[in-house]
Coordinates of N, CA and C in Angstrom, one line a residue:
M404 N -4.5 -56.9 5.5 CA -4.3 -55.5 5.1 C -2.8 -55.3 5.0
A405 N -2.4 -54.7 3.9 CA -1.0 -54.4 3.6 C -0.4 -53.4 4.6
P406 N 0.8 -53.6 5.1 CA 1.4 -52.6 6.1 C 1.5 -51.2 5.5
D407 N 1.4 -50.3 6.3 CA 1.5 -48.9 5.9 C 3.0 -48.6 5.5
P408 N 3.3 -48.1 4.3 CA 4.7 -47.9 3.9 C 5.4 -46.9 4.8
W409 N 4.6 -46.0 5.4 CA 5.2 -44.9 6.2 C 5.8 -45.6 7.4
F410 N 5.1 -46.6 8.1 CA 5.6 -47.2 9.3 C 6.8 -48.1 9.0
S411 N 6.8 -48.8 7.8 CA 7.9 -49.6 7.5 C 9.2 -48.7 7.2
T412 N 9.0 -47.6 6.6 CA 10.1 -46.7 6.4 C 10.6 -46.1 7.7
Y413 N 9.6 -45.8 8.6 CA 10.0 -45.2 9.9 C 10.8 -46.2 10.7
D414 N 10.4 -47.5 10.7 CA 11.1 -48.6 11.4 C 12.5 -48.7 10.9
S415 N 12.7 -48.7 9.6 CA 14.0 -48.8 9.0 C 14.9 -47.6 9.3
T416 N 14.3 -46.5 9.4 CA 15.0 -45.2 9.7 C 15.5 -45.3 11.1
C417 N 14.6 -45.7 12.0 CA 15.0 -45.9 13.4 C 16.2 -46.9 13.6
Q418 N 16.1 -47.9 12.8 CA 17.2 -48.9 12.8 C 18.5 -48.3 12.4
I419 N 18.5 -47.4 11.4 CA 19.7 -46.7 10.9 C 20.2 -45.8 12.0
A420 N 19.3 -45.1 12.7 CA 19.7 -44.2 13.8 C 20.4 -45.0 14.9
Q421 N 19.9 -46.2 15.2 CA 20.4 -47.0 16.3 C 21.8 -47.5 15.9
D422 N 22.0 -47.9 14.6 CA 23.3 -48.4 14.1 C 24.3 -47.3 14.2
I423 N 23.9 -46.0 13.8 CA 24.8 -44.9 13.9 C 25.2 -44.6 15.3
A424 N 24.3 -44.7 16.2 CA 24.7 -44.5 17.6 C 25.7 -45.5 18.1
E425 N 25.5 -46.8 17.7 CA 26.5 -47.8 18.1 C 27.9 -47.6 17.5
K426 N 27.9 -47.2 16.2 CA 29.1 -46.9 15.5 C 29.9 -45.7 16.1
I427 N 29.1 -44.7 16.5 CA 29.7 -43.5 17.1 C 30.3 -43.9 18.5
Q428 N 29.6 -44.7 19.2 CA 30.1 -45.2 20.5 C 31.4 -46.0 20.3
Q429 N 31.4 -46.9 19.3 CA 32.6 -47.7 19.0 C 33.8 -46.8 18.5
R430 N 33.5 -45.9 17.7 CA 34.6 -45.0 17.2 C 35.2 -44.2 18.4
N431 N 34.3 -43.7 19.3 CA 34.8 -43.0 20.5 C 35.7 -43.9 21.3
Q432 N 35.4 -45.1 21.5 CA 36.2 -46.0 22.3 C 37.5 -46.3 21.6
Y433 N 37.5 -46.4 20.3 CA 38.8 -46.6 19.6 C 39.7 -45.4 19.7
E434 N 39.1 -44.2 19.6 CA 39.9 -43.0 19.7 C 40.5 -42.8 21.1
R435 N 39.8 -43.2 22.1 CA 40.3 -43.1 23.5 C 41.5 -44.0 23.6
R436 N 41.6 -45.1 22.9 CA 42.8 -46.0 23.0 C 43.9 -45.5 22.0
G437 N 43.6 -44.4 21.3 CA 44.6 -43.9 20.4 C 44.6 -44.6 19.0
E438 N 43.5 -45.3 18.7 CA 43.5 -46.0 17.4 C 42.8 -45.2 16.4
K439 N 43.2 -45.3 15.1 CA 42.7 -44.6 14.0 C 41.4 -45.3 13.5
T440 N 40.4 -44.5 13.1 CA 39.2 -45.1 12.7 C 38.7 -44.5 11.4
P441 N 39.5 -44.5 10.3 CA 39.0 -43.8 9.1 C 37.9 -44.6 8.4
K442 N 37.9 -45.9 8.4 CA 36.8 -46.6 7.8 C 35.5 -46.5 8.5
L443 N 35.6 -46.5 9.9 CA 34.4 -46.4 10.7 C 33.8 -45.0 10.6
T444 N 34.7 -44.0 10.4 CA 34.2 -42.6 10.3 C 33.5 -42.4 8.9
V445 N 34.1 -43.0 7.9 CA 33.4 -43.0 6.6 C 32.0 -43.7 6.6
A446 N 32.0 -44.8 7.3 CA 30.7 -45.6 7.4 C 29.7 -44.7 8.2
I447 N 30.1 -44.1 9.2 CA 29.2 -43.2 10.0 C 28.6 -42.1 9.2
R448 N 29.6 -41.5 8.4 CA 29.2 -40.3 7.6 C 28.2 -40.8 6.5
T449 N 28.4 -42.0 5.9 CA 27.5 -42.5 4.9 C 26.1 -42.8 5.5
S450 N 26.1 -43.4 6.7 CA 24.9 -43.7 7.4 C 24.1 -42.5 7.8
L451 N 24.8 -41.4 8.2 CA 24.1 -40.2 8.5 C 23.4 -39.6 7.2
Q452 N 24.1 -39.7 6.1 CA 23.5 -39.2 4.9 C 22.3 -40.0 4.5
N453 N 22.4 -41.4 4.7 CA 21.2 -42.2 4.5 C 20.1 -41.9 5.4
L454 N 20.4 -41.6 6.7 CA 19.4 -41.2 7.7 C 18.7 -39.9 7.2
K455 N 19.4 -39.0 6.7 CA 18.9 -37.7 6.3 C 17.9 -38.0 5.1
E456 N 18.3 -38.8 4.2 CA 17.4 -39.1 3.0 C 16.2 -39.9 3.5
K457 N 16.3 -40.8 4.4 CA 15.1 -41.5 4.9 C 14.1 -40.5 5.6
I458 N 14.7 -39.6 6.4 CA 13.8 -38.6 7.0 C 13.1 -37.8 6.0
A459 N 13.8 -37.4 5.0 CA 13.2 -36.6 3.9 C 12.1 -37.4 3.2
L460 N 12.3 -38.7 3.0 CA 11.3 -39.6 2.4 C 10.0 -39.7 3.3
L461 N 10.3 -39.8 4.6 CA 9.1 -39.8 5.6 C 8.3 -38.5 5.5
K462 N 9.0 -37.4 5.4 CA 8.3 -36.1 5.3 C 7.4 -36.1 4.1
D463 N 8.0 -36.6 3.0 CA 7.2 -36.5 1.7 C 6.0 -37.5 1.8
L464 N 6.2 -38.7 2.3 CA 5.1 -39.6 2.4 C 4.0 -39.1 3.4
L465 N 4.4 -38.4 4.4 CA 3.4 -37.9 5.4 C 2.6 -36.8 4.7
L466 N 3.4 -35.9 4.0 CA 2.7 -34.8 3.3 C 1.7 -35.3 2.3
R467 N 2.1 -36.3 1.6 CA 1.2 -36.9 0.5 C 0.0 -37.5 1.2
A468 N 0.2 -38.3 2.3 CA -0.9 -38.9 2.9 C -1.9 -37.9 3.5
V469 N -1.4 -36.8 4.0 CA -2.4 -35.8 4.6 C -3.1 -35.1 3.5
S470 N -2.4 -34.7 2.5 CA -3.0 -33.9 1.4 C -4.0 -34.7 0.6
T471 N -3.8 -36.0 0.5 CA -4.8 -36.8 -0.3 C -5.8 -37.5 0.7
H472 N -5.8 -37.1 1.9 CA -6.8 -37.6 2.9 C -6.7 -39.1 3.1
Q473 N -5.5 -39.6 3.0 CA -5.4 -41.1 3.2 C -5.4 -41.4 4.7
I474 N -5.0 -40.4 5.5 CA -5.1 -40.5 7.0 C -5.8 -39.3 7.6
T475 N -6.3 -39.5 8.8 CA -7.0 -38.4 9.5 C -6.0 -37.3 9.9
Q476 N -6.5 -36.1 10.2 CA -5.6 -35.1 10.6 C -4.9 -35.4 11.9
L477 N -5.7 -36.0 12.8 CA -5.2 -36.4 14.1 C -4.0 -37.4 14.0
E478 N -4.2 -38.4 13.1 CA -3.1 -39.3 12.9 C -1.9 -38.6 12.2
G479 N -2.2 -37.7 11.3 CA -1.1 -36.9 10.7 C -0.3 -36.1 11.7
D480 N -1.0 -35.6 12.7 CA -0.3 -34.8 13.7 C 0.6 -35.7 14.6
R481 N 0.1 -36.9 14.8 CA 0.9 -37.9 15.6 C 2.1 -38.3 14.9
R482 N 1.9 -38.6 13.6 CA 3.1 -39.0 12.8 C 4.1 -37.8 12.7
Q483 N 3.6 -36.6 12.6 CA 4.5 -35.5 12.6 C 5.3 -35.3 13.9
N484 N 4.7 -35.6 15.0 CA 5.4 -35.5 16.3 C 6.5 -36.6 16.3
L485 N 6.1 -37.8 15.8 CA 7.1 -38.9 15.8 C 8.3 -38.5 14.9
L486 N 7.9 -37.9 13.8 CA 9.0 -37.5 12.8 C 9.9 -36.4 13.4
D487 N 9.2 -35.5 14.2 CA 10.0 -34.4 14.8 C 11.0 -35.0 15.8
D488 N 10.6 -36.0 16.5 CA 11.5 -36.7 17.5 C 12.7 -37.3 16.7
L489 N 12.4 -37.9 15.6 CA 13.4 -38.5 14.8 C 14.4 -37.5 14.2
V490 N 13.9 -36.3 13.8 CA 14.8 -35.2 13.4 C 15.7 -34.8 14.5
T491 N 15.1 -34.7 15.7 CA 15.9 -34.3 16.9 C 17.0 -35.3 17.1
R492 N 16.7 -36.6 17.0 CA 17.7 -37.6 17.2 C 18.8 -37.5 16.1
E493 N 18.4 -37.2 14.9 CA 19.4 -37.0 13.9 C 20.4 -35.9 14.2
R494 N 19.9 -34.8 14.7 CA 20.7 -33.7 15.1 C 21.7 -34.1 16.2
L495 N 21.2 -34.8 17.2 CA 22.0 -35.2 18.3 C 23.1 -36.2 17.8
L496 N 22.8 -37.1 17.0 CA 23.8 -38.0 16.4 C 24.8 -37.2 15.6
L497 N 24.4 -36.3 14.8 CA 25.3 -35.5 14.1 C 26.3 -34.7 15.0
A498 N 25.7 -34.1 16.1 CA 26.5 -33.4 17.0 C 27.5 -34.3 17.7
S499 N 27.1 -35.5 18.1 CA 27.9 -36.5 18.7 C 29.0 -37.0 17.7
F500 N 28.7 -37.1 16.5 CA 29.7 -37.5 15.5 C 30.8 -36.4 15.3
K501 N 30.4 -35.2 15.5 CA 31.4 -34.1 15.4 C 32.0 -33.7 16.7
N502 N 31.7 -34.6 17.7 CA 32.3 -34.4 19.1 C 31.8 -33.1 19.7
E503 N 30.5 -32.7 19.4 CA 30.0 -31.4 19.9 C 28.9 -31.7 20.9
G504 N 28.6 -33.0 21.2 CA 27.6 -33.3 22.2 C 27.9 -34.5 23.0
A505 N 27.0 -34.9 23.8 CA 27.2 -36.1 24.6 C 27.1 -37.4 23.7
E506 N 27.7 -38.5 24.2 CA 27.7 -39.7 23.5 C 26.3 -40.3 23.5
P507 N 25.9 -41.0 22.4 CA 24.6 -41.6 22.3 C 24.3 -42.6 23.4
D508 N 23.0 -42.7 23.8 CA 22.6 -43.5 24.9 C 22.4 -45.0 24.3
L509 N 23.4 -45.8 24.6 CA 23.4 -47.2 24.0 C 22.3 -48.0 24.7
I510 N 22.0 -47.8 26.0 CA 21.0 -48.6 26.6 C 19.6 -48.3 26.0
R511 N 19.3 -47.1 25.8 CA 18.0 -46.8 25.1 C 18.0 -47.3 23.7
S512 N 19.1 -47.2 23.0 CA 19.1 -47.7 21.6 C 18.9 -49.2 21.7
S513 N 19.5 -49.9 22.7 CA 19.3 -51.4 22.7 C 17.8 -51.7 23.0
L514 N 17.2 -51.0 23.9 CA 15.8 -51.2 24.2 C 14.9 -51.0 23.0
M515 N 15.2 -50.0 22.2 CA 14.4 -49.7 21.1 C 14.6 -50.8 20.0
R516 N 15.8 -51.3 19.9 CA 16.1 -52.4 19.0 C 15.4 -53.6 19.3
E517 N 15.4 -54.0 20.6 CA 14.7 -55.2 21.1 C 13.2 -55.1 20.8
E518 N 12.6 -53.9 21.0 CA 11.2 -53.7 20.8 C 10.9 -53.9 19.3
A519 N 11.8 -53.4 18.5 CA 11.6 -53.5 17.0 C 11.6 -55.0 16.6
K520 N 12.5 -55.7 17.2 CA 12.7 -57.2 16.9 C 11.4 -57.9 17.3
R521 N 10.8 -57.6 18.4 CA 9.6 -58.3 18.9 C 8.4 -57.8 18.2
G522 N 8.5 -56.7 17.4 CA 7.4 -56.2 16.6 C 6.4 -55.4 17.5
A523 N 7.0 -54.8 18.6 CA 6.1 -54.0 19.5 C 5.7 -52.8 18.8
P524 N 4.4 -52.3 19.0 CA 3.9 -51.1 18.4 C 4.6 -49.9 18.9
N525 N 4.5 -48.8 18.1 CA 5.1 -47.6 18.5 C 4.4 -47.0 19.7
P526 N 5.1 -46.4 20.7 CA 4.5 -46.0 21.9 C 3.4 -45.0 21.7
W527 N 3.4 -44.2 20.7 CA 2.4 -43.2 20.6 C 1.0 -43.8 20.2
L528 N 1.0 -45.1 19.8 CA -0.2 -45.7 19.4 C -1.1 -45.9 20.7
F529 N -0.5 -46.0 21.9 CA -1.2 -46.3 23.1 C -2.0 -45.0 23.5
E530 N -1.6 -43.8 22.9 CA -2.3 -42.6 23.3 C -3.5 -42.3 22.4
E531 N -3.9 -43.3 21.6 CA -5.0 -43.1 20.7 C -6.3 -42.9 21.5
P532 N -7.2 -42.0 21.1 CA -8.4 -41.7 21.9 C -9.4 -42.8 21.7
E533 N -10.4 -42.8 22.5 CA -11.4 -43.8 22.5 C -12.2 -43.9 21.2
E534 N -12.5 -42.7 20.6 CA -13.3 -42.6 19.4 C -12.7 -43.3 18.1
T535 N -11.3 -43.4 18.1 CA -10.7 -44.0 17.0 C -10.0 -45.4 17.3
R536 N -9.9 -45.7 18.6 CA -9.3 -46.9 19.0 C -10.0 -48.2 18.5
G537 N -9.2 -49.0 17.8 CA -9.7 -50.3 17.3 C -10.4 -50.2 16.0
L538 N -10.4 -49.0 15.4 CA -11.1 -48.8 14.1 C -10.1 -49.2 13.0
G539 N -10.7 -49.8 11.9 CA -9.9 -50.2 10.8 C -9.7 -49.0 9.8
F540 N -9.0 -49.3 8.7 CA -8.7 -48.2 7.8 C -9.9 -47.6 7.1
D541 N -10.9 -48.6 6.8 CA -12.1 -48.1 6.1 C -13.0 -47.3 7.1
E542 N -13.0 -47.7 8.4 CA -13.8 -47.0 9.4 C -13.2 -45.6 9.6
L543 N -11.8 -45.6 9.7 CA -11.2 -44.3 9.9 C -11.4 -43.4 8.7
R544 N -11.5 -44.0 7.5 CA -11.7 -43.1 6.3 C -13.2 -42.6 6.4
Q545 N -14.1 -43.5 6.8 CA -15.5 -43.0 6.9 C -15.6 -41.9 8.0
Q546 N -14.9 -42.1 9.1 CA -14.9 -41.0 10.1 C -14.3 -39.7 9.6
Q547 N -13.2 -39.9 8.8 CA -12.6 -38.7 8.2 C -13.6 -38.0 7.2
Q548 N -14.3 -38.8 6.4 CA -15.2 -38.2 5.4 C -16.3 -37.5 6.2
K549 N -16.8 -38.0 7.3 CA -17.8 -37.3 8.1 C -17.3 -36.0 8.6
I550 N -16.0 -36.0 9.1 CA -15.4 -34.7 9.6 C -15.3 -33.7 8.4
I551 N -14.9 -34.2 7.2 CA -14.8 -33.4 6.1 C -16.1 -32.8 5.7
Q552 N -17.2 -33.6 5.7 CA -18.5 -33.1 5.4 C -19.0 -32.1 6.4
E553 N -18.7 -32.3 7.7 CA -19.0 -31.3 8.7 C -18.3 -30.0 8.4
Q554 N -17.0 -30.1 8.0 CA -16.2 -28.9 7.7 C -16.8 -28.2 6.5
D555 N -17.2 -29.0 5.5 CA -17.8 -28.4 4.3 C -19.1 -27.7 4.6
A556 N -19.9 -28.3 5.5 CA -21.1 -27.6 5.9 C -20.8 -26.3 6.6
G557 N -19.8 -26.3 7.4 CA -19.4 -25.0 8.1 C -18.9 -24.0 7.1
L558 N -18.2 -24.5 6.1 CA -17.7 -23.6 5.1 C -18.8 -23.0 4.2
D559 N -19.8 -23.9 3.9 CA -21.0 -23.4 3.2 C -21.8 -22.3 4.0
A560 N -21.9 -22.6 5.3 CA -22.6 -21.6 6.1 C -21.8 -20.2 6.1
L561 N -20.5 -20.4 6.2 CA -19.7 -19.2 6.2 C -19.7 -18.5 4.8
S562 N -19.8 -19.3 3.8 CA -19.9 -18.7 2.4 C -21.2 -18.0 2.3
S563 N -22.3 -18.5 2.8 CA -23.6 -17.9 2.8 C -23.6 -16.6 3.5
I564 N -23.0 -16.5 4.7 CA -22.9 -15.3 5.4 C -22.1 -14.2 4.6
I565 N -21.0 -14.6 4.1 CA -20.2 -13.7 3.3 C -21.0 -13.2 2.1
S566 N -21.8 -14.1 1.4 CA -22.6 -13.7 0.3 C -23.6 -12.6 0.7
R567 N -24.2 -12.8 1.9 CA -25.2 -11.9 2.3 C -24.5 -10.5 2.6
Q568 N -23.4 -10.6 3.3 CA -22.7 -9.4 3.6 C -22.3 -8.6 2.3
K569 N -21.9 -9.4 1.3 CA -21.5 -8.8 0.0 C -22.7 -8.1 -0.6
Q570 N -23.9 -8.8 -0.6 CA -25.1 -8.2 -1.1 C -25.5 -7.0 -0.4
M571 N -25.4 -7.0 0.9 CA -25.6 -5.8 1.7 C -24.7 -4.6 1.3
G572 N -23.4 -5.0 1.1 CA -22.5 -4.0 0.7 C -22.8 -3.4 -0.6
Q573 N -23.3 -4.2 -1.6 CA -23.7 -3.7 -2.9 C -24.9 -2.8 -2.8
E574 N -25.9 -3.2 -1.9 CA -27.1 -2.4 -1.7 C -26.7 -1.0 -1.1
I575 N -25.8 -1.0 -0.2 CA -25.3 0.2 0.4 C -24.6 1.1 -0.6
G576 N -23.8 0.4 -1.5 CA -23.2 1.2 -2.5 C -24.1 1.8 -3.5
N577 N -25.2 1.0 -3.8 CA -26.2 1.6 -4.7 C -26.9 2.8 -4.1
E578 N -27.2 2.6 -2.8 CA -27.9 3.7 -2.1 C -27.0 5.0 -2.1
L579 N -25.7 4.8 -1.8 CA -24.8 5.9 -1.8 C -24.7 6.5 -3.2
D580 N -24.7 5.7 -4.3 CA -24.7 6.3 -5.6 C -26.0 7.2 -5.8
E581 N -27.1 6.7 -5.4 CA -28.4 7.5 -5.5 C -28.3 8.8 -4.8
Q582 N -27.8 8.7 -3.5 CA -27.6 9.9 -2.7 C -26.7 10.9 -3.4
N583 N -25.6 10.4 -4.0 CA -24.7 11.2 -4.7 C -25.3 11.9 -5.9
E584 N -26.2 11.2 -6.6 CA -26.9 11.8 -7.7 C -27.8 12.9 -7.2
I585 N -28.5 12.7 -6.1 CA -29.4 13.7 -5.5 C -28.6 14.9 -5.1
I586 N -27.4 14.7 -4.5 CA -26.6 15.8 -4.1 C -26.1 16.6 -5.3
D587 N -25.8 15.9 -6.4 CA -25.3 16.6 -7.6 C -26.5 17.4 -8.2
D588 N -27.7 16.8 -8.2 CA -28.9 17.6 -8.7 C -29.1 18.9 -7.9
L589 N -29.0 18.7 -6.6 CA -29.2 19.9 -5.7 C -28.1 20.9 -5.9
A590 N -26.9 20.5 -6.2 CA -25.8 21.4 -6.4 C -26.0 22.2 -7.7
N591 N -26.5 21.4 -8.8 CA -26.9 22.1 -10.0 C -28.0 23.1 -9.9
L592 N -29.0 22.7 -9.1 CA -30.1 23.6 -8.8 C -29.7 24.9 -8.1
V593 N -28.8 24.7 -7.1 CA -28.3 25.8 -6.4 C -27.5 26.7 -7.3
E594 N -26.7 26.1 -8.1 CA -25.9 26.9 -9.0 C -26.8 27.7 -10.0
N595 N -27.8 27.1 -10.5 CA -28.8 27.7 -11.5 C -29.5 28.9 -10.8
T596 N -29.9 28.6 -9.5 CA -30.6 29.7 -8.8 C -29.7 30.8 -8.5
D597 N -28.5 30.5 -8.2 CA -27.5 31.6 -7.9 C -27.3 32.5 -9.1
E598 N -27.2 31.8 -10.3 CA -27.0 32.5 -11.5 C -28.2 33.4 -11.9
K599 N -29.4 32.9 -11.6 CA -30.6 33.7 -11.8 C -30.7 34.9 -10.9
L600 N -30.3 34.7 -9.6 CA -30.2 35.8 -8.7 C -29.3 36.9 -9.1
R601 N -28.1 36.4 -9.6 CA -27.1 37.4 -10.1 C -27.7 38.2 -11.3
T602 N -28.4 37.5 -12.2 CA -29.0 38.1 -13.4 C -30.0 39.2 -13.0
E603 N -30.9 38.7 -12.1 CA -32.0 39.7 -11.6 C -31.4 40.9 -10.9
T604 N -30.3 40.6 -10.2 CA -29.7 41.7 -9.5 C -29.1 42.8 -10.5
R605 N -28.5 42.2 -11.5 CA -28.0 43.1 -12.6 C -29.1 43.9 -13.2
R606 N -30.3 43.3 -13.4 CA -31.4 44.0 -14.1 C -32.0 45.0 -13.1
V607 N -32.1 44.7 -11.9 CA -32.6 45.7 -10.9 C -31.7 46.9 -10.8
T608 N -30.4 46.7 -10.8 CA -29.4 47.8 -10.8 C -29.5 48.6 -12.0
L609 N -29.7 48.0 -13.2 CA -29.8 48.7 -14.5 C -31.1 49.6 -14.5
V610 N -32.2 49.0 -14.0 CA -33.5 49.7 -13.9 C -33.4 50.9 -13.0
D611 N -32.7 50.7 -11.9 CA -32.5 51.7 -10.9 C -31.7 52.9 -11.5
R612 N -30.7 52.5 -12.2 CA -29.9 53.6 -12.9 C -30.7 54.4 -13.9
K613 N -31.5 53.6 -14.7 CA -32.4 54.3 -15.7 C -33.4 55.2 -15.0
S614 N -34.0 54.7 -13.9 CA -35.0 55.5 -13.2 C -34.3 56.8 -12.7
T615 N -33.2 56.7 -12.1 CA -32.5 57.9 -11.6 C -32.2 58.9 -12.7
S616 N -31.8 58.4 -13.9 CA -31.5 59.3 -15.1 C -32.8 60.0 -15.5
C617 N -33.9 59.2 -15.6 CA -35.1 59.8 -16.1 C -35.6 60.9 -15.1
G618 N -35.4 60.7 -13.8 CA -35.8 61.7 -12.9 C -35.1 63.0 -13.0
M619 N -33.8 62.9 -13.2 CA -33.0 64.1 -13.4 C -33.4 64.8 -14.7
I620 N -33.7 64.1 -15.8 CA -34.1 64.7 -17.0 C -35.4 65.5 -16.8
M621 N -36.4 64.9 -16.1 CA -37.6 65.5 -15.8 C -37.4 66.8 -15.0
V622 N -36.6 66.8 -14.0 CA -36.3 68.0 -13.2 C -35.7 69.1 -14.1
I623 N -34.8 68.8 -15.0 CA -34.2 69.8 -15.9 C -35.2 70.4 -16.8
L624 N -36.1 69.5 -17.4 CA -37.1 70.0 -18.3 C -38.1 70.9 -17.6
L625 N -38.4 70.6 -16.3 CA -39.3 71.5 -15.6 C -38.7 72.8 -15.3
L626 N -37.4 72.8 -15.0 CA -36.7 74.1 -14.8 C -36.6 74.9 -16.0
L627 N -36.4 74.3 -17.2 CA -36.4 75.0 -18.4 C -37.7 75.6 -18.7
V628 N -38.8 74.8 -18.5 CA -40.1 75.4 -18.8 C -40.4 76.5 -17.9
A629 N -40.0 76.4 -16.6 CA -40.2 77.5 -15.7 C -39.5 78.8 -16.1
I630 N -38.3 78.6 -16.6 CA -37.5 79.8 -17.0 C -38.1 80.4 -18.3
V631 N -38.6 79.6 -19.2 CA -39.2 80.1 -20.4 C -40.5 80.9 -20.0
V632 N -41.3 80.3 -19.1 CA -42.5 80.9 -18.8 C -42.3 82.3 -18.1
V633 N -41.3 82.3 -17.2 CA -41.0 83.6 -16.6 C -40.5 84.6 -17.6
A634 N -39.7 84.1 -18.6 CA -39.1 85.1 -19.5 C -40.2 85.7 -20.4
V635 N -41.2 84.9 -20.8 CA -42.2 85.4 -21.8 C -43.4 85.9 -21.1
W636 N -43.5 85.8 -19.8 CA -44.7 86.3 -19.1 C -44.6 87.8 -19.0
P637 N -45.7 88.5 -19.4 CA -45.6 90.0 -19.3 C -45.6 90.5 -17.9
T638 N -44.8 91.4 -17.7 CA -44.7 92.0 -16.3 C -45.6 93.1 -16.2
N639 N -46.3 93.4 -15.1 CA -47.2 94.6 -14.9 C -46.4 95.7 -14.3

């Protein structure tokens, strides 16, 4: 099986970081003796830029591997932790180069270099859980596909629940529309009834006025008749 390009890039990046640490230590020793180190300073600055580019490449490779499901999410998280440690180391080296921090730890750098020469695995690999330990790339891919299928099943169930809730919302909306139509009909009915009541009230008032006028006319006519009768009735 071909080696993972991410690990080969990571190993070379670690080697660059170790070389930078040694050069910074050497520069500091020269400066304590009062010696000028322009070439060494330029070399350190160039190596720091190379280290920055390598870390950026590692980030890009990791993002691509995770997004295309070439590695499991668990392995992606582990590589991200390893990358974060490397970024922290870059910051410490940069601070040391600018004389803003402590000098690099040469003993630790030497140990890391010896482990790289012997081909020792990365320390984080020993923390691999039982369920993935000893599995090959194809087996890890199958396990990852199983996890993805389980996630898809969960998403399908969630989508079904959301669809039912949406349907319930639509039914509630339709019911509200029907209730609004009934309320509108009732409002129109009340308005029509009120208009009829006002019309009938006006009619009753008019009839009452006419009745009062007719009564007065009848009283006047009766008085006139009585006067005429008295006037023409012969007196004894």
